[in-house]
Structure formats: structure tokens, C-alpha cells
């Protein structure tokens, strides 16, 4: 079901260690109850596409929040803050997970909430989404869109900011997982996607993986050459269906 | 996948940003998803003021970035020959 009206804008929320963060929040008009979704942006930051995707989720009936993971670098524009975060080696995993926990609490505190919350992330945000689902209680569904470095082939790639390969935490995962991947992607490569699937399967976790031929990394981004309309349309339908199935 | 790999170098000079000219003392260089350019990946350069409070940024295609490197080297070679 889609909703023709929505409310969207910037909100404050209690982030990691009580810091006051900012987020983009969009929900359908009406009293609800609406399931919630936390959307985690990619490394380049809290950009226009992230806002569009948040509104798209609201259009399909979810109260969606996209926390700005780089707000602590501010003040400044999202692109400048992303540049600062990048120069510092990226944000720390535990801080991101804490921010996601805060965004989840924000959603559950809203009068229109139905109490269920999913998490979705794109690119590095896909890794963060998987990580959060392994480390937080209360994640009811998780969607990993081409998250790289969930599988880490070279341990030297681990850093103080990203000290773990999330695949190694899979045993703690409680939420059902939807994974979308392009078969032309290099990170995650098809072999890494197979490795992740094998881990989920061996631990008897619920998962759905969909691999798209003719698509590489970030094939949802309509303003980039890598956009693949057919695959993106199918992928979005799978995201919406998966969240409704697990969160309604 | 988003890359965290960033090259950094000290630079001497000035750059013009939204608030006018500023001294720049460092540059971060990386190849990743751009913020603005309609490219899947871009060679990005952030020229930074001494306290990193101001940034002058460019996002270039890989091909044009390589061509720019060649043109910079060419301009330096001919210019330095001309000016001694």
C-alpha cells in the first residue's frame, strides 16, 4: 500500500552516548500504526539520494529515519562533514551502532509507531546495517544493499574504526536478512556474497539473497551511470515487501 | 564499495571557495563515490585551509583526472622552462 501524503523534515534524536544528533525523518500522514525503518547512508554522506530513499519508504507506509552519521563533525554542509569524516578514517563502528540504537528508540517513541523497526543500509551503510543487527536487540528485519567489507579477506583491512568483520558476528544475528547484490560488483564480490550466504546458512539464519546480473555497485542511484532501472525496480519491490512481511 | 583510502599531501598556495580566497596547506585525494558529480566513482581532491575549516573540492572522472595530471606536468615543464 502506498500513501499519498507524508510529513518529512529534520529532527533531533538521542544518539550514541547521549549526544544530540540530527536526522531526516519521513512518515505517512495519518495516525498509523506505522512500522519503522532506520536508513543508514553511505560513506559520501547524508546526501539528497538518502533523503529521497527515506521519503520512498514513507510513501510505502513506513516511518523512516535517516540519522546523519557525521553530525559530530559539524557545523557544516553534509558534503563538507563527510570530507572531514573521511579524512579522519571514517566513523567508529561502535559510534554508528549507538546512533542506530538512538534512531530506533526515536522511532519506537513516536505515537504512530507500531513498535517494530527494521534497518536498511547502502554500501558502507549496508555493512553498518548488518553490524547493527548483530549487536543490537530489537532489530526486527535488516536489509543489506551491497554492503562491502562484511567479509574481510585481508585482516590488514581492519582498522581502529572498523575493528571487526561483521560476518564473524553472524551467530548473534536475530533478525531476518534481505541482501541485494550486483554480480558485477567488486566489493562485495560475488565470491564474498557466497561466503556470507554460506555463513548464514550454516548458522540456520533466515535470509533472502538476490543477485542481479548486469548490475554493479549502487545500482539504485538514478543519477549515476551505474543505475540499472530494471534491477533497481525489482530490488525496491523486494525491500518494500520484505519490510512489510516482517514489520507490519 | 565506499573506500576509506585517502592520500594526503602538503601544498603551498591559495584556493578560491564560496567565501573568497583562502590559504591552503593540505590536500586530500581519494577515488570513491562522489557527492555531486554524476559518476559512479570520481577522483576527488579536497584543498584545505590550515585549520581545515574551509574546503575547496573537485570531483573528476578518472579519465579527465589523468588528463589533468598530464596537463599539469606539461604546463609546469613549459612554464618553468620559460620563466627559468
mmCIF file of C-alpha atoms in Angstrom:
data_model
loop_
_atom_site.group_PDB
_atom_site.id
_atom_site.type_symbol
_atom_site.label_atom_id
_atom_site.label_comp_id
_atom_site.label_asym_id
_atom_site.label_seq_id
_atom_site.Cartn_x
_atom_site.Cartn_y
_atom_site.Cartn_z
ATOM 1 C CA UNK A 1 0.000 0.000 0.000
ATOM 2 C CA UNK A 2 1.281 3.430 -0.804
ATOM 3 C CA UNK A 3 0.454 6.713 0.934
ATOM 4 C CA UNK A 4 -0.110 9.953 -0.926
ATOM 5 C CA UNK A 5 0.685 12.212 1.952
ATOM 6 C CA UNK A 6 3.658 12.404 4.237
ATOM 7 C CA UNK A 7 5.380 14.541 6.810
ATOM 8 C CA UNK A 8 9.116 14.982 6.400
ATOM 9 C CA UNK A 9 11.829 17.083 7.918
ATOM 10 C CA UNK A 10 14.808 17.347 10.227
ATOM 11 C CA UNK A 11 14.513 16.014 13.771
ATOM 12 C CA UNK A 12 16.789 15.716 16.765
ATOM 13 C CA UNK A 13 17.382 12.371 18.407
ATOM 14 C CA UNK A 14 19.451 10.989 21.247
ATOM 15 C CA UNK A 15 22.443 9.388 19.565
ATOM 16 C CA UNK A 16 25.426 7.384 20.860
ATOM 17 C CA UNK A 17 26.385 8.255 24.449
ATOM 18 C CA UNK A 18 23.550 10.747 24.667
ATOM 19 C CA UNK A 19 24.854 13.095 22.006
ATOM 20 C CA UNK A 20 22.088 15.101 20.353
ATOM 21 C CA UNK A 21 22.101 14.088 16.712
ATOM 22 C CA UNK A 22 20.184 15.225 13.680
ATOM 23 C CA UNK A 23 18.256 13.025 11.311
ATOM 24 C CA UNK A 24 15.881 13.196 8.389
ATOM 25 C CA UNK A 25 12.509 11.734 9.312
ATOM 26 C CA UNK A 26 9.622 10.961 6.972
ATOM 27 C CA UNK A 27 6.356 9.229 7.785
ATOM 28 C CA UNK A 28 2.971 8.837 6.153
ATOM 29 C CA UNK A 29 0.247 11.203 7.242
ATOM 30 C CA UNK A 30 -2.340 9.624 9.497
ATOM 31 C CA UNK A 31 -2.448 8.028 12.892
ATOM 32 C CA UNK A 32 -0.748 4.769 11.966
ATOM 33 C CA UNK A 33 0.279 2.452 13.384
ATOM 34 C CA UNK A 34 3.336 2.529 11.127
ATOM 35 C CA UNK A 35 6.334 0.234 11.247
ATOM 36 C CA UNK A 36 9.689 1.974 11.485
ATOM 37 C CA UNK A 37 12.848 1.797 9.391
ATOM 38 C CA UNK A 38 16.295 3.237 10.088
ATOM 39 C CA UNK A 39 18.125 4.099 6.871
ATOM 40 C CA UNK A 40 21.928 4.240 7.049
ATOM 41 C CA UNK A 41 23.673 6.385 4.463
ATOM 42 C CA UNK A 42 26.831 5.519 2.565
ATOM 43 C CA UNK A 43 30.328 6.882 3.077
ATOM 44 C CA UNK A 44 29.845 10.040 0.942
ATOM 45 C CA UNK A 45 27.307 11.126 3.455
ATOM 46 C CA UNK A 46 23.839 12.322 4.217
ATOM 47 C CA UNK A 47 23.025 13.250 0.634
ATOM 48 C CA UNK A 48 19.962 14.026 -1.469
ATOM 49 C CA UNK A 49 19.518 10.413 -2.535
ATOM 50 C CA UNK A 50 19.420 9.337 1.092
ATOM 51 C CA UNK A 51 16.550 11.790 1.686
ATOM 52 C CA UNK A 52 14.739 10.539 -1.408
ATOM 53 C CA UNK A 53 15.065 6.939 -0.264
ATOM 54 C CA UNK A 54 13.748 7.892 3.166
ATOM 55 C CA UNK A 55 10.699 9.523 1.584
ATOM 56 C CA UNK A 56 10.211 6.494 -0.632
ATOM 57 C CA UNK A 57 9.948 4.306 2.444
ATOM 58 C CA UNK A 58 7.379 6.710 3.900
ATOM 59 C CA UNK A 59 5.444 6.567 0.650
ATOM 60 C CA UNK A 60 5.127 2.838 1.132
ATOM 61 C CA UNK A 61 3.904 3.077 4.685
ATOM 62 C CA UNK A 62 6.964 3.212 6.903
ATOM 63 C CA UNK A 63 8.057 5.818 9.407
ATOM 64 C CA UNK A 64 11.639 6.162 8.255
ATOM 65 C CA UNK A 65 14.585 7.940 9.819
ATOM 66 C CA UNK A 66 17.996 8.581 8.318
ATOM 67 C CA UNK A 67 20.464 9.643 11.017
ATOM 68 C CA UNK A 68 23.307 11.912 9.944
ATOM 69 C CA UNK A 69 26.295 9.829 10.970
ATOM 70 C CA UNK A 70 28.720 12.753 10.618
ATOM 71 C CA UNK A 71 26.834 15.376 12.635
ATOM 72 C CA UNK A 72 29.630 15.470 15.210
ATOM 73 C CA UNK A 73 31.978 16.902 12.570
ATOM 74 C CA UNK A 74 29.782 19.961 12.231
ATOM 75 C CA UNK A 75 28.666 22.549 11.769
ATOM 76 C CA UNK A 76 28.835 22.460 8.011
ATOM 77 C CA UNK A 77 27.210 21.115 4.915
ATOM 78 C CA UNK A 78 26.778 17.327 4.659
ATOM 79 C CA UNK A 79 29.444 17.034 1.963
ATOM 80 C CA UNK A 80 31.979 19.034 3.981
ATOM 81 C CA UNK A 81 31.273 16.936 7.066
ATOM 82 C CA UNK A 82 31.662 13.755 5.024
ATOM 83 C CA UNK A 83 35.050 15.017 3.841
ATOM 84 C CA UNK A 84 36.099 15.573 7.448
ATOM 85 C CA UNK A 85 34.903 12.119 8.479
ATOM 86 C CA UNK A 86 36.758 10.545 5.578
ATOM 87 C CA UNK A 87 39.983 12.402 6.384
ATOM 88 C CA UNK A 88 39.732 11.036 9.916
ATOM 89 C CA UNK A 89 39.494 7.478 8.597
ATOM 90 C CA UNK A 90 35.745 7.178 8.844
ATOM 91 C CA UNK A 91 33.461 6.924 11.850
ATOM 92 C CA UNK A 92 33.867 4.303 14.561
ATOM 93 C CA UNK A 93 31.676 1.229 14.356
ATOM 94 C CA UNK A 94 30.535 1.429 17.975
ATOM 95 C CA UNK A 95 29.501 5.058 17.463
ATOM 96 C CA UNK A 96 27.448 4.172 14.381
ATOM 97 C CA UNK A 97 25.759 1.283 16.167
ATOM 98 C CA UNK A 98 24.988 3.628 19.060
ATOM 99 C CA UNK A 99 23.500 6.150 16.664
ATOM 100 C CA UNK A 100 21.351 3.441 15.070
ATOM 101 C CA UNK A 101 20.145 2.393 18.516
ATOM 102 C CA UNK A 102 19.186 6.004 19.201
ATOM 103 C CA UNK A 103 17.330 6.268 15.904
ATOM 104 C CA UNK A 104 15.466 3.041 16.673
ATOM 105 C CA UNK A 105 14.446 4.424 20.072
ATOM 106 C CA UNK A 106 13.230 7.614 18.388
ATOM 107 C CA UNK A 107 11.002 5.585 16.077
ATOM 108 C CA UNK A 108 9.544 3.480 18.878
ATOM 109 C CA UNK A 109 8.793 6.610 20.905
ATOM 110 C CA UNK A 110 6.539 8.116 18.228
ATOM 111 C CA UNK A 111 2.784 7.912 18.850
ATOM 112 C CA UNK A 112 2.212 6.471 15.366
ATOM 113 C CA UNK A 113 4.711 3.631 15.821
ATOM 114 C CA UNK A 114 3.651 0.017 15.720
ATOM 115 C CA UNK A 115 6.726 -0.963 17.739
ATOM 116 C CA UNK A 116 8.599 -2.829 15.050
ATOM 117 C CA UNK A 117 11.767 -1.463 13.493
ATOM 118 C CA UNK A 118 13.882 -2.550 10.551
ATOM 119 C CA UNK A 119 17.286 -1.306 9.429
ATOM 120 C CA UNK A 120 18.491 -0.765 5.872
ATOM 121 C CA UNK A 121 21.850 0.443 4.639
ATOM 122 C CA UNK A 122 23.588 1.069 1.364
ATOM 123 C CA UNK A 123 27.228 0.462 0.531
ATOM 124 C CA UNK A 124 29.196 1.119 3.748
ATOM 125 C CA UNK A 125 25.766 1.590 5.306
ATOM 126 C CA UNK A 126 24.921 -1.967 4.295
ATOM 127 C CA UNK A 127 27.847 -3.124 6.392
ATOM 128 C CA UNK A 128 26.690 -0.912 9.250
ATOM 129 C CA UNK A 129 23.159 -2.310 8.983
ATOM 130 C CA UNK A 130 24.418 -5.881 9.219
ATOM 131 C CA UNK A 131 26.688 -4.933 12.114
ATOM 132 C CA UNK A 132 23.864 -3.214 13.976
ATOM 133 C CA UNK A 133 21.594 -6.223 13.504
ATOM 134 C CA UNK A 134 24.292 -8.421 15.053
ATOM 135 C CA UNK A 135 24.963 -6.116 18.001
ATOM 136 C CA UNK A 136 21.604 -4.594 18.912
ATOM 137 C CA UNK A 137 18.485 -6.068 20.429
ATOM 138 C CA UNK A 138 15.205 -5.099 18.849
ATOM 139 C CA UNK A 139 16.104 -5.165 15.157
ATOM 140 C CA UNK A 140 13.107 -6.874 13.550
ATOM 141 C CA UNK A 141 14.448 -7.031 9.979
ATOM 142 C CA UNK A 142 17.619 -5.953 8.232
ATOM 143 C CA UNK A 143 18.355 -5.134 4.593
ATOM 144 C CA UNK A 144 21.922 -5.115 3.331
ATOM 145 C CA UNK A 145 22.245 -3.382 -0.026
ATOM 146 C CA UNK A 146 25.660 -4.273 -1.433
ATOM 147 C CA UNK A 147 27.500 -3.712 1.807
ATOM 148 C CA UNK A 148 31.217 -4.192 1.285
ATOM 149 C CA UNK A 149 33.700 -5.408 3.882
ATOM 150 C CA UNK A 150 31.179 -7.531 5.757
ATOM 151 C CA UNK A 151 33.517 -10.275 4.598
ATOM 152 C CA UNK A 152 37.137 -9.206 5.088
ATOM 153 C CA UNK A 153 39.575 -11.317 3.098
ATOM 154 C CA UNK A 154 42.646 -9.400 4.250
ATOM 155 C CA UNK A 155 42.806 -8.805 8.042
ATOM 156 C CA UNK A 156 45.117 -5.834 7.461
ATOM 157 C CA UNK A 157 41.994 -4.027 6.239
ATOM 158 C CA UNK A 158 40.676 -3.954 9.805
ATOM 159 C CA UNK A 159 41.218 -0.573 11.467
ATOM 160 C CA UNK A 160 40.504 1.020 14.853
ATOM 161 C CA UNK A 161 37.361 2.495 13.281
ATOM 162 C CA UNK A 162 36.296 -0.842 11.781
ATOM 163 C CA UNK A 163 37.890 -3.483 14.003
ATOM 164 C CA UNK A 164 35.687 -6.442 13.078
ATOM 165 C CA UNK A 165 34.470 -8.274 10.034
ATOM 166 C CA UNK A 166 30.708 -8.307 10.642
ATOM 167 C CA UNK A 167 30.407 -11.830 9.208
ATOM 168 C CA UNK A 168 32.202 -13.031 12.330
ATOM 169 C CA UNK A 169 29.302 -11.760 14.454
ATOM 170 C CA UNK A 170 26.623 -13.596 12.474
ATOM 171 C CA UNK A 171 25.897 -16.054 15.265
ATOM 172 C CA UNK A 172 24.408 -13.166 17.268
ATOM 173 C CA UNK A 173 22.091 -12.140 14.442
ATOM 174 C CA UNK A 174 18.406 -12.497 15.314
ATOM 175 C CA UNK A 175 16.690 -10.554 12.528
ATOM 176 C CA UNK A 176 15.747 -11.914 9.121
ATOM 177 C CA UNK A 177 18.113 -10.637 6.432
ATOM 178 C CA UNK A 178 17.463 -9.410 2.903
ATOM 179 C CA UNK A 179 20.564 -8.958 0.777
ATOM 180 C CA UNK A 180 20.701 -7.298 -2.655
ATOM 181 C CA UNK A 181 23.860 -7.513 -4.717
ATOM 182 C CA UNK A 182 25.116 -6.766 -8.224
ATOM 183 C CA UNK A 183 27.048 -9.549 -9.861
ATOM 184 C CA UNK A 184 29.460 -7.048 -11.414
ATOM 185 C CA UNK A 185 30.347 -5.565 -8.038
ATOM 186 C CA UNK A 186 33.935 -5.879 -6.776
ATOM 187 C CA UNK A 187 33.172 -5.159 -3.115
ATOM 188 C CA UNK A 188 31.287 -7.223 -2.217
ATOM 189 C CA UNK A 189 32.416 -9.595 -4.928
ATOM 190 C CA UNK A 190 30.151 -12.488 -5.901
ATOM 191 C CA UNK A 191 32.549 -14.801 -4.048
ATOM 192 C CA UNK A 192 32.198 -12.720 -0.873
ATOM 193 C CA UNK A 193 28.419 -12.795 -1.215
ATOM 194 C CA UNK A 194 28.659 -16.575 -1.457
ATOM 195 C CA UNK A 195 30.818 -16.648 1.671
ATOM 196 C CA UNK A 196 28.277 -14.570 3.590
ATOM 197 C CA UNK A 197 25.413 -16.717 2.407
ATOM 198 C CA UNK A 198 27.252 -19.880 3.445
ATOM 199 C CA UNK A 199 27.754 -18.425 6.930
ATOM 200 C CA UNK A 200 24.069 -17.524 7.301
ATOM 201 C CA UNK A 201 23.052 -20.930 6.026
ATOM 202 C CA UNK A 202 25.410 -22.828 8.320
ATOM 203 C CA UNK A 203 24.011 -20.978 11.340
ATOM 204 C CA UNK A 204 20.403 -21.561 10.224
ATOM 205 C CA UNK A 205 19.616 -17.853 9.944
ATOM 206 C CA UNK A 206 16.665 -16.633 7.914
ATOM 207 C CA UNK A 207 17.862 -14.804 4.834
ATOM 208 C CA UNK A 208 16.915 -13.915 1.260
ATOM 209 C CA UNK A 209 19.721 -13.051 -1.130
ATOM 210 C CA UNK A 210 19.097 -11.676 -4.602
ATOM 211 C CA UNK A 211 21.935 -11.336 -7.088
ATOM 212 C CA UNK A 212 21.441 -9.203 -10.175
ATOM 213 C CA UNK A 213 23.157 -9.789 -13.491
ATOM 214 C CA UNK A 214 24.109 -6.681 -15.431
ATOM 215 C CA UNK A 215 24.398 -4.618 -12.249
ATOM 216 C CA UNK A 216 27.406 -3.458 -10.315
ATOM 217 C CA UNK A 217 27.672 -1.408 -7.157
ATOM 218 C CA UNK A 218 24.998 1.077 -6.171
ATOM 219 C CA UNK A 219 22.597 0.264 -8.969
ATOM 220 C CA UNK A 220 19.697 2.082 -7.222
ATOM 221 C CA UNK A 221 21.300 5.517 -7.812
ATOM 222 C CA UNK A 222 19.278 7.029 -10.642
ATOM 223 C CA UNK A 223 21.684 9.961 -11.024
ATOM 224 C CA UNK A 224 24.731 7.769 -11.685
ATOM 225 C CA UNK A 225 25.858 5.756 -14.721
ATOM 226 C CA UNK A 226 25.636 2.563 -12.667
ATOM 227 C CA UNK A 227 21.868 2.892 -12.369
ATOM 228 C CA UNK A 228 20.046 -0.172 -13.651
ATOM 229 C CA UNK A 229 16.328 0.627 -13.852
ATOM 230 C CA UNK A 230 15.030 -2.920 -14.212
ATOM 231 C CA UNK A 231 17.155 -4.315 -11.403
ATOM 232 C CA UNK A 232 16.529 -1.288 -9.201
ATOM 233 C CA UNK A 233 12.769 -1.529 -9.620
ATOM 234 C CA UNK A 234 12.807 -5.203 -8.713
ATOM 235 C CA UNK A 235 15.153 -4.535 -5.812
ATOM 236 C CA UNK A 236 12.980 -1.805 -4.329
ATOM 237 C CA UNK A 237 9.932 -4.049 -4.605
ATOM 238 C CA UNK A 238 11.790 -6.738 -2.691
ATOM 239 C CA UNK A 239 12.815 -4.238 0.003
ATOM 240 C CA UNK A 240 9.262 -2.976 0.474
ATOM 241 C CA UNK A 241 7.766 -6.473 0.507
ATOM 242 C CA UNK A 242 10.389 -7.764 2.925
ATOM 243 C CA UNK A 243 9.820 -4.944 5.383
ATOM 244 C CA UNK A 244 6.031 -5.259 5.212
ATOM 245 C CA UNK A 245 6.284 -9.006 5.737
ATOM 246 C CA UNK A 246 8.449 -8.638 8.818
ATOM 247 C CA UNK A 247 7.355 -5.324 10.320
ATOM 248 C CA UNK A 248 3.602 -4.917 9.767
ATOM 249 C CA UNK B 1 32.019 -0.137 -2.139
ATOM 250 C CA UNK B 2 32.821 3.078 -0.368
ATOM 251 C CA UNK B 3 36.560 3.388 0.066
ATOM 252 C CA UNK B 4 38.274 4.923 3.049
ATOM 253 C CA UNK B 5 41.620 5.144 1.249
ATOM 254 C CA UNK B 6 42.773 8.738 1.268
ATOM 255 C CA UNK B 7 46.082 10.187 0.116
ATOM 256 C CA UNK B 8 47.186 13.359 1.830
ATOM 257 C CA UNK B 9 49.859 15.854 0.834
ATOM 258 C CA UNK B 10 51.001 19.263 1.966
ATOM 259 C CA UNK B 11 50.510 22.054 -0.563
ATOM 260 C CA UNK B 12 51.545 25.691 -0.718
ATOM 261 C CA UNK B 13 49.168 28.142 -2.307
ATOM 262 C CA UNK B 14 45.657 29.549 -2.361
ATOM 263 C CA UNK B 15 42.246 28.431 -3.491
ATOM 264 C CA UNK B 16 39.034 30.313 -4.068
ATOM 265 C CA UNK B 17 35.966 28.993 -2.323
ATOM 266 C CA UNK B 18 32.496 30.299 -1.530
ATOM 267 C CA UNK B 19 33.915 32.823 0.931
ATOM 268 C CA UNK B 20 36.677 34.040 -1.372
ATOM 269 C CA UNK B 21 40.369 33.279 -1.440
ATOM 270 C CA UNK B 22 41.956 31.267 1.343
ATOM 271 C CA UNK B 23 45.408 29.892 2.016
ATOM 272 C CA UNK B 24 45.529 26.128 1.552
ATOM 273 C CA UNK B 25 48.114 23.951 3.235
ATOM 274 C CA UNK B 26 46.978 20.384 2.559
ATOM 275 C CA UNK B 27 45.118 18.311 0.004
ATOM 276 C CA UNK B 28 43.247 15.040 0.460
ATOM 277 C CA UNK B 29 42.950 12.883 -2.633
ATOM 278 C CA UNK B 30 40.674 9.849 -2.979
ATOM 279 C CA UNK B 31 38.804 7.811 -5.542
ATOM 280 C CA UNK B 32 35.321 6.900 -4.383
ATOM 281 C CA UNK B 33 31.652 7.626 -4.931
ATOM 282 C CA UNK B 34 31.323 11.371 -5.430
ATOM 283 C CA UNK B 35 28.895 13.586 -3.573
ATOM 284 C CA UNK B 36 27.813 15.659 -6.549
ATOM 285 C CA UNK B 37 29.289 14.505 -9.884
ATOM 286 C CA UNK B 38 27.087 12.195 -11.960
ATOM 287 C CA UNK B 39 29.685 9.439 -11.845
ATOM 288 C CA UNK B 40 29.844 6.077 -10.104
ATOM 289 C CA UNK B 41 33.347 6.901 -8.879
ATOM 290 C CA UNK B 42 35.312 10.102 -9.003
ATOM 291 C CA UNK B 43 38.817 11.279 -8.284
ATOM 292 C CA UNK B 44 38.196 13.817 -5.569
ATOM 293 C CA UNK B 45 40.553 16.450 -4.232
ATOM 294 C CA UNK B 46 39.850 18.485 -1.120
ATOM 295 C CA UNK B 47 42.101 21.523 -0.736
ATOM 296 C CA UNK B 48 42.026 22.542 2.902
ATOM 297 C CA UNK B 49 42.760 25.734 4.819
ATOM 298 C CA UNK B 50 45.282 25.489 7.682
ATOM 299 C CA UNK B 51 42.607 24.728 10.284
ATOM 300 C CA UNK B 52 40.598 22.561 7.839
ATOM 301 C CA UNK B 53 37.632 24.855 8.351
ATOM 302 C CA UNK B 54 37.382 25.667 4.648
ATOM 303 C CA UNK B 55 37.435 23.213 1.772
ATOM 304 C CA UNK B 56 37.667 23.714 -1.963
ATOM 305 C CA UNK B 57 36.652 20.454 -3.611
ATOM 306 C CA UNK B 58 36.638 18.936 -7.069
ATOM 307 C CA UNK B 59 35.233 15.609 -8.263
ATOM 308 C CA UNK B 60 36.597 14.409 -11.616
ATOM 309 C CA UNK B 61 36.174 11.355 -13.799
ATOM 310 C CA UNK B 62 39.169 9.021 -13.770
ATOM 311 C CA UNK B 63 39.901 9.757 -17.397
ATOM 312 C CA UNK B 64 39.790 13.522 -17.018
ATOM 313 C CA UNK B 65 41.818 13.351 -13.803
ATOM 314 C CA UNK B 66 44.598 11.504 -15.606
ATOM 315 C CA UNK B 67 44.491 14.027 -18.425
ATOM 316 C CA UNK B 68 44.635 16.836 -15.884
ATOM 317 C CA UNK B 69 47.738 15.304 -14.300
ATOM 318 C CA UNK B 70 49.390 15.217 -17.732
ATOM 319 C CA UNK B 71 48.391 18.823 -18.456
ATOM 320 C CA UNK B 72 49.685 19.982 -15.072
ATOM 321 C CA UNK B 73 53.035 18.349 -15.689
ATOM 322 C CA UNK B 74 53.148 19.756 -19.208
ATOM 323 C CA UNK B 75 52.312 23.273 -18.024
ATOM 324 C CA UNK B 76 54.956 23.043 -15.323
ATOM 325 C CA UNK B 77 57.578 21.858 -17.773
ATOM 326 C CA UNK B 78 56.961 24.568 -20.341
ATOM 327 C CA UNK B 79 56.322 27.268 -17.765
ATOM 328 C CA UNK B 80 59.434 26.567 -15.743
ATOM 329 C CA UNK B 81 61.495 26.463 -18.933
ATOM 330 C CA UNK B 82 60.068 29.837 -19.918
ATOM 331 C CA UNK B 83 60.463 31.504 -16.557
ATOM 332 C CA UNK B 84 63.721 29.900 -15.623
#
